Amino acid sequence: MATKSSTRVPLSVTGPIDCPYEGKEMLNLPQFNRGTGFTAEERDLFNLVGYFPAALQTLQNQVDRAYDQYSSIPTPVGKNTFLMSLKVQNEVLYFRLLQDHLKEIFSIIYTPTESEAIEHYSRLFRRPEGCFLDVNHPEYIERSLAMWGTAEDIDYIIVSDGEEILGIGDQGVGAIGISSAKAVLMTLCAGVHPSRCIPVALDVGTDNERLLKDELYLGNRHSRVRGERYDKFVDDFVQCVKKLYPRAVLHFEDFGLPNARRLLETYRPQLACFNDDVQGTGAVTVAALSSAVRVAGIDFRDLRTVIFGAGTAGTGIADQLRDFLNTLGISKQQVIDHIWLVDKPGLLLESMHDKLTPAQRPYAASDDRWKEIDTKSLTEIVKKVKPHVLIGCSTKPKAFNEEVLREMAKHVERPIVFPLSNPTRLHEATPAEILKYTDGKALVATGSPFDACDGKEIAENNNCFVYPGIGMGSILSRANRVTDTMIAAVVNELASLAPSEKDPNGALLPDVADIREISAKIATAVVLQALEEGTARVEEIEGIKVPRHRDHCLEWVKEQMWKPEYRPLRKM
């Protein structure tokens, strides 16, 4: 949200930027450095004469040069490292390069390449890129967070403890990589000012033996702290967030199965918070599913869904589907009765109650209905359930094999198959395999980008379609909670933007190349819903009147979005 300028960082989205620095000090600050893009007047005013060659470059000149350099790097991880280096040199140039080449670069700054960079975080480390909080020194939490600004300066905080990252599991202090990547997407997709986000890593140790044995590992060298001490550490962090940044939205990212939902449910009543793995994955999946159901001509009341992989993402999808269909007048129990969860033990059954998580238990199937059936065989489960929908969150490659897919296609006209595991090498099946074994009838969305297959565009079921807009809408509305009805509004908005809305052969979700426009519309839906239900505080806090008409509200949202451009510099 646009605010008054700060002497530390430029926080507004329009007008001149106040800068108290000059010379070499200024060049070392990415939010002020423009490299060869400084004008002749700026070079003189800020004592930069002699630091650069004579030629004066435009931002477009710099983008072209940076893109040439980027294109010359042969490996995805090398490209990722180059971009991270650019980010800490020149913030505007970095985001403008991403914006101009978004579709090509997206998989480099996020999944699947970012997961590889996170795996090697300690070996690729160059300089810090967020806030590191140490479970062994909780006394430093408030001091560490306070260094990022005042209550007026911060809008969004992304926190991870690194236990379940992008399908690659426990990465310890590498959690900062996913928090930073999500912060980048908040700016790139939704226009949240980069200086108004704090990426946070909670270093509670790691159970990853490879990291513990690596002499270059940068995090705490002990197993993960759990139980009461862990909870106290997280609570200390949340209470400091509430104290220091009472208007900020808190985003939980890649927490492990024992903690993700539990922490969300603990803190949802206390502040505006959101778990992308539970709610974001669920929302974008339900939006794609809504598009697929419409194309297939299925009544939501009859929908039968098998979710293969019942961790944070799988149960999150189940819950979002339950809550969304409840807003359509379908009872939650009716939806639950039509969802089957499959995990490492096979189909989750009521007899497993003590071994199931609280999130899994509502979906456990009755043992009586599964006698004489091999509940560890996905093929046998599909044969009995005859699902319309098969969703993969298992990180088990090739789990959706020919036998499973052909069995599914026997029973429904248009199988809906979403292999969502990341990175790409962990997909349950490729679009080509799905279409081949369903004779081209399947409706497909995937967790990572794939090229068109058999003339059909493949929807990328990427959380970036929803969480930046949810975040920006919550920021702009100054929501005191992120509610289920706000998420439902997001699902409806995203589904309405799918190409399949106009063309049955179109993708089930829009193109990531349009992500900024999509995020603005998602944010608008969130703002309007927050205003309608009374969770918005913006008019009270900011003293402004937000337009209620959708088109006018959309324009208001767009006016608040930061753009990567060189604005005039004003010497302090």
Coordinates of C-alpha atoms in Angstrom, one line a residue:
M1 CA 0.0 0.0 0.0
A2 CA 1.3 3.5 -0.8
T3 CA 2.6 5.3 2.2
K4 CA 4.7 8.3 3.1
S5 CA 8.3 7.9 2.0
S6 CA 10.9 6.7 4.5
T7 CA 14.5 7.9 4.9
R8 CA 15.6 4.2 5.0
V9 CA 13.8 2.7 2.0
P10 CA 11.5 4.0 -0.6
L11 CA 8.1 2.6 0.4
S12 CA 5.7 4.5 -1.9
V13 CA 4.7 3.3 -5.3
T14 CA 4.6 6.6 -7.1
G15 CA 6.4 10.0 -7.1
P16 CA 10.0 10.9 -6.2
I17 CA 12.1 8.7 -3.9
D18 CA 14.0 10.3 -1.0
C19 CA 17.6 9.1 -0.8
P20 CA 20.0 10.1 2.0
Y21 CA 22.9 8.2 0.5
E22 CA 25.6 9.0 -2.1
G23 CA 28.7 7.6 -3.7
K24 CA 29.8 4.0 -3.1
E25 CA 27.4 3.6 -0.2
M26 CA 24.5 4.3 -2.5
L27 CA 25.8 1.8 -5.1
N28 CA 25.8 -1.0 -2.4
L29 CA 22.0 -0.6 -1.8
P30 CA 19.9 -2.5 -4.4
Q31 CA 16.8 -0.3 -3.7
F32 CA 18.7 2.8 -4.8
N33 CA 21.4 1.5 -7.2
R34 CA 20.7 2.0 -10.9
G35 CA 24.1 1.2 -12.2
T36 CA 24.5 2.7 -15.7
G37 CA 20.9 3.8 -15.5
F38 CA 21.7 6.9 -13.4
T39 CA 21.1 10.1 -15.4
A40 CA 23.8 12.7 -15.8
E41 CA 22.1 14.9 -13.2
E42 CA 21.8 12.0 -10.7
R43 CA 25.5 11.2 -11.2
D44 CA 26.4 14.7 -10.3
L45 CA 23.9 15.1 -7.4
F46 CA 24.8 11.9 -5.7
N47 CA 28.5 12.1 -6.1
L48 CA 28.7 9.2 -8.7
V49 CA 30.8 10.9 -11.3
G50 CA 33.6 8.6 -12.3
Y51 CA 32.0 5.4 -11.2
F52 CA 30.6 4.5 -14.6
P53 CA 31.5 4.7 -18.3
A54 CA 30.2 7.8 -20.1
A55 CA 27.2 6.2 -21.9
L56 CA 23.8 6.9 -20.3
Q57 CA 21.6 3.8 -20.4
T58 CA 17.9 3.4 -20.2
L59 CA 16.3 0.7 -18.1
Q60 CA 15.4 -1.1 -21.3
N61 CA 19.1 -1.1 -22.3
Q62 CA 20.0 -2.6 -19.0
V63 CA 17.2 -5.3 -19.3
D64 CA 18.5 -6.3 -22.7
R65 CA 22.1 -6.6 -21.5
A66 CA 21.0 -8.6 -18.4
Y67 CA 18.9 -10.9 -20.5
D68 CA 21.8 -11.6 -22.8
Q69 CA 23.9 -12.4 -19.8
Y70 CA 21.2 -14.6 -18.3
S71 CA 20.7 -16.5 -21.6
S72 CA 24.4 -17.3 -21.9
I73 CA 24.3 -19.3 -18.7
P74 CA 23.9 -23.0 -19.5
T75 CA 22.2 -24.5 -16.4
P76 CA 19.0 -23.7 -14.6
V77 CA 20.7 -23.4 -11.2
G78 CA 23.4 -21.1 -12.7
K79 CA 20.6 -18.9 -14.1
N80 CA 19.0 -18.9 -10.6
T81 CA 22.3 -17.8 -9.0
F82 CA 22.8 -15.1 -11.6
L83 CA 19.3 -13.7 -10.9
M84 CA 19.9 -13.7 -7.1
S85 CA 23.1 -11.8 -7.7
L86 CA 21.3 -9.2 -9.8
K87 CA 18.6 -8.9 -7.1
V88 CA 21.1 -7.7 -4.5
Q89 CA 22.7 -5.3 -7.0
N90 CA 19.7 -3.5 -8.6
E91 CA 16.2 -4.2 -7.4
V92 CA 14.3 -2.4 -10.2
L93 CA 16.4 -4.0 -12.9
Y94 CA 15.9 -7.4 -11.4
F95 CA 12.1 -7.2 -11.2
R96 CA 11.9 -5.6 -14.7
L97 CA 13.9 -8.4 -16.2
L98 CA 11.6 -10.9 -14.5
Q99 CA 8.5 -9.0 -15.6
D100 CA 9.6 -8.7 -19.3
H101 CA 10.5 -12.4 -19.6
L102 CA 8.1 -13.8 -17.0
K103 CA 7.0 -17.0 -18.6
E104 CA 10.5 -18.1 -19.6
I105 CA 12.1 -17.2 -16.2
F106 CA 9.3 -18.3 -13.9
S107 CA 10.5 -21.9 -13.5
I108 CA 14.0 -20.6 -12.7
I109 CA 13.0 -18.3 -9.8
Y110 CA 10.4 -20.8 -8.5
T111 CA 9.6 -24.5 -8.9
P112 CA 11.3 -26.6 -10.1
T113 CA 14.7 -24.8 -10.1
E114 CA 14.3 -23.0 -6.8
S115 CA 14.0 -26.4 -5.0
E116 CA 17.5 -27.4 -6.3
A117 CA 18.9 -24.0 -5.3
I118 CA 17.5 -24.5 -1.8
E119 CA 19.0 -28.0 -1.5
H120 CA 22.4 -26.4 -2.0
Y121 CA 21.7 -23.2 -0.1
S122 CA 24.7 -23.4 2.2
R123 CA 27.1 -24.0 -0.7
L124 CA 25.6 -21.3 -2.9
F125 CA 25.4 -18.7 -0.1
R126 CA 26.7 -15.2 -0.9
R127 CA 24.9 -12.8 1.3
P128 CA 21.9 -12.9 3.6
E129 CA 18.5 -12.3 2.0
G130 CA 16.1 -12.4 5.0
C131 CA 15.6 -12.6 8.7
F132 CA 17.1 -15.7 10.5
L133 CA 15.6 -16.6 13.9
D134 CA 17.5 -19.1 16.0
V135 CA 15.6 -21.5 18.3
N136 CA 18.6 -21.4 20.7
H137 CA 18.3 -17.6 21.0
P138 CA 14.6 -16.7 21.3
E139 CA 15.7 -13.5 23.2
Y140 CA 16.8 -12.0 19.8
I141 CA 13.4 -12.5 18.0
E142 CA 12.0 -9.1 18.6
R143 CA 15.3 -7.3 18.0
S144 CA 15.9 -9.2 14.7
L145 CA 12.4 -8.4 13.4
A146 CA 12.5 -4.8 14.5
M147 CA 15.5 -4.1 12.3
W148 CA 13.2 -4.3 9.2
G149 CA 11.2 -1.2 9.9
T150 CA 8.3 0.3 11.9
A151 CA 4.7 -0.7 12.0
E152 CA 4.1 1.6 9.0
D153 CA 6.8 -0.1 6.9
I154 CA 5.9 -3.8 6.7
D155 CA 2.8 -5.3 5.0
Y156 CA 3.7 -9.0 4.5
I157 CA 5.8 -11.6 6.4
I158 CA 6.6 -15.0 5.0
V159 CA 7.9 -17.6 7.5
S160 CA 9.1 -21.2 7.1
D161 CA 10.8 -23.7 9.3
G162 CA 12.0 -25.6 6.2
E163 CA 10.6 -29.0 7.2
E164 CA 8.7 -29.8 4.0
I165 CA 10.0 -27.7 1.1
L166 CA 8.7 -28.1 -2.5
G167 CA 8.6 -31.9 -2.4
I168 CA 12.2 -32.2 -1.3
G169 CA 11.6 -32.4 2.5
D170 CA 13.6 -31.0 5.3
Q171 CA 16.1 -28.4 4.2
G172 CA 16.8 -26.7 7.6
V173 CA 18.0 -23.1 7.3
G174 CA 17.5 -23.4 3.5
A175 CA 14.0 -22.4 4.4
I176 CA 15.1 -18.8 3.8
G177 CA 15.2 -19.7 0.1
I178 CA 11.5 -20.5 -0.1
S179 CA 10.5 -17.5 2.0
S180 CA 12.6 -15.2 -0.3
A181 CA 11.2 -16.8 -3.4
K182 CA 7.6 -16.3 -2.2
A183 CA 8.5 -12.6 -1.3
V184 CA 9.7 -12.1 -4.9
L185 CA 6.5 -13.5 -6.3
M186 CA 4.5 -11.2 -4.0
T187 CA 6.2 -8.2 -5.7
L188 CA 6.3 -9.7 -9.2
C189 CA 2.8 -10.9 -9.3
A190 CA 0.8 -8.6 -7.0
G191 CA 3.0 -5.5 -6.9
V192 CA 3.7 -5.5 -3.1
H193 CA 6.6 -3.2 -2.6
P194 CA 9.8 -5.3 -2.2
S195 CA 10.8 -3.4 0.9
R196 CA 7.5 -4.1 2.6
C197 CA 8.0 -7.9 2.8
I198 CA 10.1 -9.8 5.3
P199 CA 11.3 -13.3 4.4
V200 CA 11.9 -15.3 7.7
A201 CA 13.6 -18.6 8.4
L202 CA 12.9 -20.3 11.8
D203 CA 16.0 -22.3 12.4
V204 CA 14.9 -25.1 14.7
G205 CA 17.5 -27.6 13.5
T206 CA 17.2 -30.3 10.9
D207 CA 16.7 -34.0 10.7
N208 CA 18.4 -34.1 7.3
E209 CA 21.5 -36.2 7.8
R210 CA 23.1 -34.9 4.6
L211 CA 23.0 -31.4 6.0
L212 CA 24.1 -32.3 9.5
K213 CA 27.2 -34.0 8.0
D214 CA 28.0 -31.1 5.6
E215 CA 30.8 -29.0 7.1
L216 CA 29.5 -26.0 5.0
Y217 CA 25.9 -26.2 6.4
L218 CA 25.0 -22.8 7.8
G219 CA 22.2 -23.7 10.2
N220 CA 22.0 -25.2 13.6
R221 CA 23.7 -28.6 13.8
H222 CA 21.2 -30.6 15.8
S223 CA 18.0 -32.5 15.2
R224 CA 14.8 -30.6 15.0
V225 CA 13.4 -29.1 18.2
R226 CA 9.8 -30.3 18.7
G227 CA 7.1 -30.2 21.3
E228 CA 6.7 -27.5 23.9
R229 CA 10.0 -25.7 23.2
Y230 CA 9.1 -25.5 19.5
D231 CA 5.6 -24.2 20.2
K232 CA 7.0 -21.6 22.5
F233 CA 9.5 -20.4 19.9
V234 CA 6.8 -20.1 17.2
D235 CA 4.5 -18.3 19.6
D236 CA 7.2 -15.9 20.6
F237 CA 7.7 -15.1 17.0
V238 CA 4.0 -14.6 16.2
Q239 CA 3.5 -12.4 19.3
C240 CA 6.4 -10.2 18.2
V241 CA 4.9 -9.9 14.7
K242 CA 1.6 -8.8 16.3
K243 CA 3.4 -6.3 18.4
L244 CA 5.8 -4.8 15.9
Y245 CA 3.7 -5.1 12.7
P246 CA 0.0 -5.2 13.7
R247 CA -1.2 -4.5 10.1
A248 CA 0.9 -7.1 8.4
V249 CA -0.3 -10.4 6.9
L250 CA 1.6 -13.5 8.1
H251 CA 2.2 -16.2 5.5
F252 CA 3.1 -19.7 6.8
E253 CA 5.1 -21.7 4.2
D254 CA 6.4 -25.3 4.0
F255 CA 5.9 -26.3 7.6
G256 CA 5.8 -30.1 8.2
L257 CA 2.6 -32.2 8.5
P258 CA 2.6 -32.2 12.3
N259 CA 2.7 -28.4 12.5
A260 CA 1.3 -26.8 9.3
R261 CA -2.5 -27.1 10.0
R262 CA -2.1 -27.0 13.8
L263 CA -0.3 -23.6 13.7
L264 CA -2.8 -22.2 11.1
E265 CA -5.8 -23.2 13.3
T266 CA -4.1 -21.8 16.4
Y267 CA -3.3 -18.4 14.9
R268 CA -6.1 -17.8 12.4
P269 CA -8.4 -16.3 15.1
Q270 CA -5.6 -14.0 16.3
L271 CA -4.4 -12.2 13.2
A272 CA -4.5 -12.1 9.4
C273 CA -2.6 -15.3 8.5
F274 CA -2.5 -17.8 5.8
N275 CA -0.9 -21.1 5.0
D276 CA -0.1 -21.4 1.3
D277 CA 0.4 -25.2 1.4
V278 CA -3.0 -25.8 3.0
Q279 CA -5.1 -22.9 1.7
G280 CA -3.2 -21.8 -1.4
T281 CA -2.7 -25.2 -2.9
G282 CA -6.3 -26.1 -2.1
A283 CA -7.7 -22.9 -3.6
V284 CA -5.9 -23.1 -6.9
T285 CA -6.7 -26.8 -7.2
V286 CA -10.4 -26.3 -6.5
A287 CA -10.4 -23.5 -9.1
A288 CA -8.9 -25.8 -11.7
L289 CA -11.3 -28.5 -10.6
S290 CA -14.3 -26.1 -10.9
S291 CA -13.2 -25.4 -14.5
A292 CA -12.8 -29.1 -15.2
V293 CA -16.2 -30.1 -13.7
R294 CA -17.9 -27.5 -15.9
V295 CA -16.2 -28.8 -19.1
A296 CA -16.9 -32.4 -18.2
G297 CA -20.6 -31.6 -17.4
I298 CA -20.4 -33.2 -13.9
D299 CA -22.7 -32.1 -11.0
F300 CA -20.5 -31.1 -8.0
R301 CA -23.0 -33.1 -5.8
D302 CA -22.0 -36.3 -7.6
L303 CA -18.2 -35.7 -7.7
R304 CA -16.0 -38.5 -6.5
T305 CA -12.4 -37.6 -5.7
V306 CA -9.4 -39.7 -4.8
I307 CA -6.4 -37.8 -3.4
F308 CA -3.1 -39.7 -3.6
G309 CA -0.8 -38.2 -0.9
A310 CA -2.6 -37.1 2.3
G311 CA 0.0 -34.7 3.7
T312 CA -0.4 -31.0 4.2
A313 CA -1.2 -30.3 0.5
G314 CA -3.5 -33.3 0.1
T315 CA -5.6 -32.7 3.2
G316 CA -5.6 -28.9 2.4
I317 CA -7.1 -29.7 -1.0
A318 CA -9.8 -31.9 0.6
D319 CA -10.7 -29.2 3.1
Q320 CA -10.8 -26.4 0.5
L321 CA -13.1 -28.6 -1.7
R322 CA -15.3 -29.3 1.3
D323 CA -15.5 -25.6 2.3
F324 CA -16.0 -24.3 -1.2
L325 CA -18.8 -26.8 -2.0
N326 CA -20.4 -25.9 1.3
T327 CA -20.7 -22.3 0.1
L328 CA -22.7 -23.8 -2.8
G329 CA -25.2 -25.3 -0.4
I330 CA -23.7 -28.9 -0.3
S331 CA -23.3 -30.2 3.2
K332 CA -19.7 -30.7 4.4
Q333 CA -20.4 -34.3 5.3
Q334 CA -21.7 -35.1 1.8
V335 CA -18.5 -33.7 0.4
I336 CA -16.4 -35.7 2.9
D337 CA -18.3 -38.9 2.0
H338 CA -17.2 -38.4 -1.7
I339 CA -13.4 -37.9 -0.9
W340 CA -11.0 -40.8 -0.4
L341 CA -7.4 -40.1 0.8
V342 CA -4.6 -42.5 0.1
D343 CA -1.2 -42.3 1.8
K344 CA 1.8 -44.5 2.6
P345 CA -0.4 -47.1 4.5
G346 CA -2.8 -47.2 1.5
L347 CA -6.4 -46.0 1.7
L348 CA -6.9 -44.2 5.0
L349 CA -9.4 -46.2 7.1
E350 CA -11.3 -45.6 10.4
S351 CA -9.3 -48.4 12.0
M352 CA -6.1 -46.4 11.6
H353 CA -7.6 -43.6 13.7
D354 CA -4.7 -43.4 16.2
K355 CA -2.1 -43.2 13.4
L356 CA -3.9 -40.5 11.5
T357 CA -3.4 -36.7 11.8
P358 CA -6.4 -34.6 12.9
A359 CA -6.6 -33.3 9.3
Q360 CA -6.8 -36.9 7.9
R361 CA -9.3 -38.4 10.3
P362 CA -12.5 -36.8 9.0
Y363 CA -11.8 -38.5 5.6
A364 CA -11.1 -42.0 6.9
A365 CA -13.2 -44.6 5.1
S366 CA -15.3 -47.2 6.8
D367 CA -13.5 -50.5 7.0
D368 CA -16.7 -52.4 6.4
R369 CA -17.0 -51.1 2.9
W370 CA -13.5 -52.2 2.0
K371 CA -13.4 -55.8 3.0
E372 CA -11.9 -58.2 0.5
I373 CA -10.2 -55.2 -1.3
D374 CA -6.5 -54.5 -1.5
T375 CA -6.5 -51.0 0.0
K376 CA -2.8 -50.6 -0.7
S377 CA -3.4 -50.9 -4.5
L378 CA -4.3 -47.6 -6.2
T379 CA -5.7 -49.5 -9.1
E380 CA -8.1 -51.5 -6.8
I381 CA -9.1 -48.3 -5.1
V382 CA -9.9 -46.6 -8.4
K383 CA -11.8 -49.7 -9.6
K384 CA -14.1 -49.5 -6.5
V385 CA -14.5 -45.7 -6.2
K386 CA -14.8 -45.0 -9.9
P387 CA -13.5 -41.4 -9.3
H388 CA -14.1 -38.5 -11.6
V389 CA -11.0 -36.9 -10.1
L390 CA -7.5 -38.2 -9.3
I391 CA -5.2 -35.8 -7.6
G392 CA -1.5 -36.5 -6.8
C393 CA 0.4 -34.9 -3.9
S394 CA 2.5 -37.9 -3.1
T395 CA 6.0 -37.0 -4.6
K396 CA 5.9 -40.6 -5.9
P397 CA 6.9 -40.6 -9.5
K398 CA 4.9 -42.7 -12.0
A399 CA 2.3 -43.6 -9.4
F400 CA -0.4 -42.8 -12.0
N401 CA 0.7 -45.6 -14.3
E402 CA -1.1 -47.1 -17.3
E403 CA -3.1 -49.6 -15.3
V404 CA -4.4 -46.9 -12.9
L405 CA -5.3 -44.4 -15.7
R406 CA -6.9 -47.0 -18.0
E407 CA -9.0 -48.3 -15.0
M408 CA -10.1 -44.7 -14.3
A409 CA -11.1 -44.1 -17.9
K410 CA -13.3 -47.2 -18.0
H411 CA -15.8 -45.6 -15.6
V412 CA -16.0 -41.9 -16.4
E413 CA -16.2 -40.0 -19.7
R414 CA -13.7 -37.3 -18.9
P415 CA -11.2 -38.3 -16.2
I416 CA -9.9 -35.3 -14.3
V417 CA -6.2 -36.0 -13.4
F418 CA -4.0 -33.5 -11.5
P419 CA -0.4 -34.8 -10.8
L420 CA 0.7 -31.9 -8.6
S421 CA 3.9 -33.1 -6.9
N422 CA 7.0 -30.9 -7.3
P423 CA 9.6 -30.7 -8.7
T424 CA 8.9 -32.1 -12.1
R425 CA 10.9 -35.3 -11.6
L426 CA 8.4 -36.3 -8.8
H427 CA 5.2 -36.0 -10.9
E428 CA 2.9 -38.9 -10.6
A429 CA 2.5 -38.9 -14.4
T430 CA 3.3 -36.6 -17.3
P431 CA 0.5 -35.0 -19.4
A432 CA 1.6 -37.1 -22.4
E433 CA 1.2 -40.3 -20.3
I434 CA -2.2 -39.3 -18.9
L435 CA -3.6 -38.4 -22.3
K436 CA -2.2 -41.5 -23.9
Y437 CA -3.7 -43.9 -21.4
T438 CA -7.1 -42.2 -21.3
D439 CA -7.3 -42.0 -25.1
G440 CA -7.0 -38.2 -25.0
K441 CA -10.1 -37.8 -22.8
A442 CA -8.5 -36.5 -19.6
L443 CA -8.6 -33.0 -18.3
V444 CA -5.2 -32.2 -16.9
A445 CA -3.5 -29.7 -14.6
T446 CA 0.1 -30.2 -13.3
G447 CA 2.1 -28.8 -10.4
S448 CA 5.0 -27.7 -12.7
P449 CA 5.0 -26.2 -16.2
F450 CA 4.6 -28.5 -19.2
D451 CA 4.4 -27.7 -22.9
A452 CA 1.2 -28.2 -24.8
C453 CA 0.5 -31.9 -25.5
D454 CA -1.5 -33.3 -28.4
G455 CA -2.6 -29.8 -29.2
K456 CA -4.0 -29.2 -25.7
E457 CA -2.7 -26.5 -23.4
I458 CA -1.7 -27.9 -20.0
A459 CA -2.8 -25.8 -17.0
E460 CA -0.1 -25.2 -14.4
N461 CA -1.7 -25.7 -11.0
N462 CA 0.6 -23.1 -9.4
N463 CA -0.1 -21.4 -6.1
C464 CA 1.2 -18.2 -7.5
F465 CA -2.2 -17.8 -9.1
V466 CA -3.8 -17.2 -5.7
Y467 CA -1.5 -16.4 -2.8
P468 CA -0.1 -13.1 -4.1
G469 CA -3.6 -11.9 -4.8
I470 CA -4.9 -13.1 -1.4
G471 CA -1.9 -11.4 0.3
M472 CA -2.4 -8.1 -1.6
G473 CA -6.1 -8.1 -1.1
S474 CA -5.7 -8.7 2.6
I475 CA -3.0 -5.9 2.8
L476 CA -5.1 -3.4 0.9
S477 CA -8.3 -4.2 2.9
R478 CA -6.3 -4.2 6.1
A479 CA -8.2 -7.4 6.9
N480 CA -8.0 -8.6 10.5
R481 CA -8.5 -12.3 9.4
V482 CA -8.2 -14.3 6.2
T483 CA -11.6 -16.1 6.1
D484 CA -12.9 -19.2 4.3
T485 CA -15.3 -16.9 2.4
M486 CA -12.4 -14.8 1.2
I487 CA -10.8 -18.0 -0.1
A488 CA -14.0 -19.0 -1.8
A489 CA -14.2 -15.7 -3.5
V490 CA -10.7 -16.3 -4.8
V491 CA -11.7 -19.7 -6.2
N492 CA -14.6 -18.3 -8.1
E493 CA -12.6 -15.4 -9.5
L494 CA -9.7 -17.6 -10.7
A495 CA -12.1 -20.2 -12.2
S496 CA -13.8 -17.4 -14.2
L497 CA -10.5 -16.4 -15.8
A498 CA -9.6 -19.9 -17.2
P499 CA -9.5 -20.2 -21.0
S500 CA -11.8 -23.2 -20.7
E501 CA -14.5 -20.8 -19.6
K502 CA -14.8 -19.9 -23.3
D503 CA -13.2 -22.8 -25.0
P504 CA -13.8 -26.4 -23.8
N505 CA -10.4 -27.3 -25.2
G506 CA -8.7 -24.4 -23.4
A507 CA -6.5 -24.8 -20.3
L508 CA -8.2 -25.1 -16.9
L509 CA -6.3 -22.2 -15.5
P510 CA -5.1 -18.9 -17.0
D511 CA -1.6 -18.4 -18.4
V512 CA 1.1 -17.5 -15.9
A513 CA 2.2 -14.8 -18.4
D514 CA -0.9 -12.9 -17.3
I515 CA -0.2 -13.3 -13.6
R516 CA -0.1 -9.6 -12.7
E517 CA -3.5 -8.9 -14.1
I518 CA -4.8 -12.1 -12.5
S519 CA -3.4 -11.1 -9.1
A520 CA -5.0 -7.7 -9.4
K521 CA -8.4 -9.4 -10.0
I522 CA -7.9 -11.9 -7.2
A523 CA -6.9 -9.1 -4.8
T524 CA -10.1 -7.2 -5.8
A525 CA -12.2 -10.2 -5.0
V526 CA -10.6 -10.4 -1.6
V527 CA -11.0 -6.7 -0.9
L528 CA -14.7 -6.7 -1.8
Q529 CA -15.4 -9.9 0.2
A530 CA -13.6 -8.5 3.2
L531 CA -15.6 -5.3 3.0
E532 CA -18.8 -7.2 2.7
E533 CA -18.2 -9.4 5.7
G534 CA -16.7 -6.8 7.9
T535 CA -13.2 -8.1 8.3
A536 CA -11.7 -5.1 6.4
R537 CA -10.3 -2.2 8.5
V538 CA -8.9 -0.1 5.7
E539 CA -11.5 2.6 5.8
E540 CA -11.1 2.9 9.6
I541 CA -7.3 2.8 9.6
E542 CA -6.5 4.7 6.4
G543 CA -9.5 7.1 6.4
I544 CA -10.3 6.4 2.8
K545 CA -13.4 5.1 1.0
V546 CA -12.9 2.0 -1.1
P547 CA -15.0 1.7 -4.3
R548 CA -17.6 -1.1 -4.0
H549 CA -18.1 -1.4 -7.8
R550 CA -15.9 -4.2 -9.0
D551 CA -14.3 -2.3 -12.0
H552 CA -13.6 0.8 -9.9
C553 CA -12.2 -1.3 -7.1
L554 CA -9.9 -3.1 -9.6
E555 CA -8.5 0.2 -10.7
W556 CA -8.0 1.2 -7.1
V557 CA -6.1 -2.0 -6.5
K558 CA -3.9 -1.5 -9.6
E559 CA -3.0 2.0 -8.4
Q560 CA -1.4 0.5 -5.2
M561 CA 0.8 -2.0 -7.1
W562 CA 4.5 -1.2 -7.2
K563 CA 6.1 -1.2 -10.7
P564 CA 9.8 -1.8 -11.6
E565 CA 10.7 1.6 -13.0
Y566 CA 13.2 4.3 -12.3
R567 CA 11.4 7.1 -10.5
P568 CA 13.0 10.5 -9.8
L569 CA 15.5 10.5 -7.0
R570 CA 15.4 13.4 -4.4
K571 CA 18.5 14.0 -2.3
M572 CA 17.8 14.1 1.4

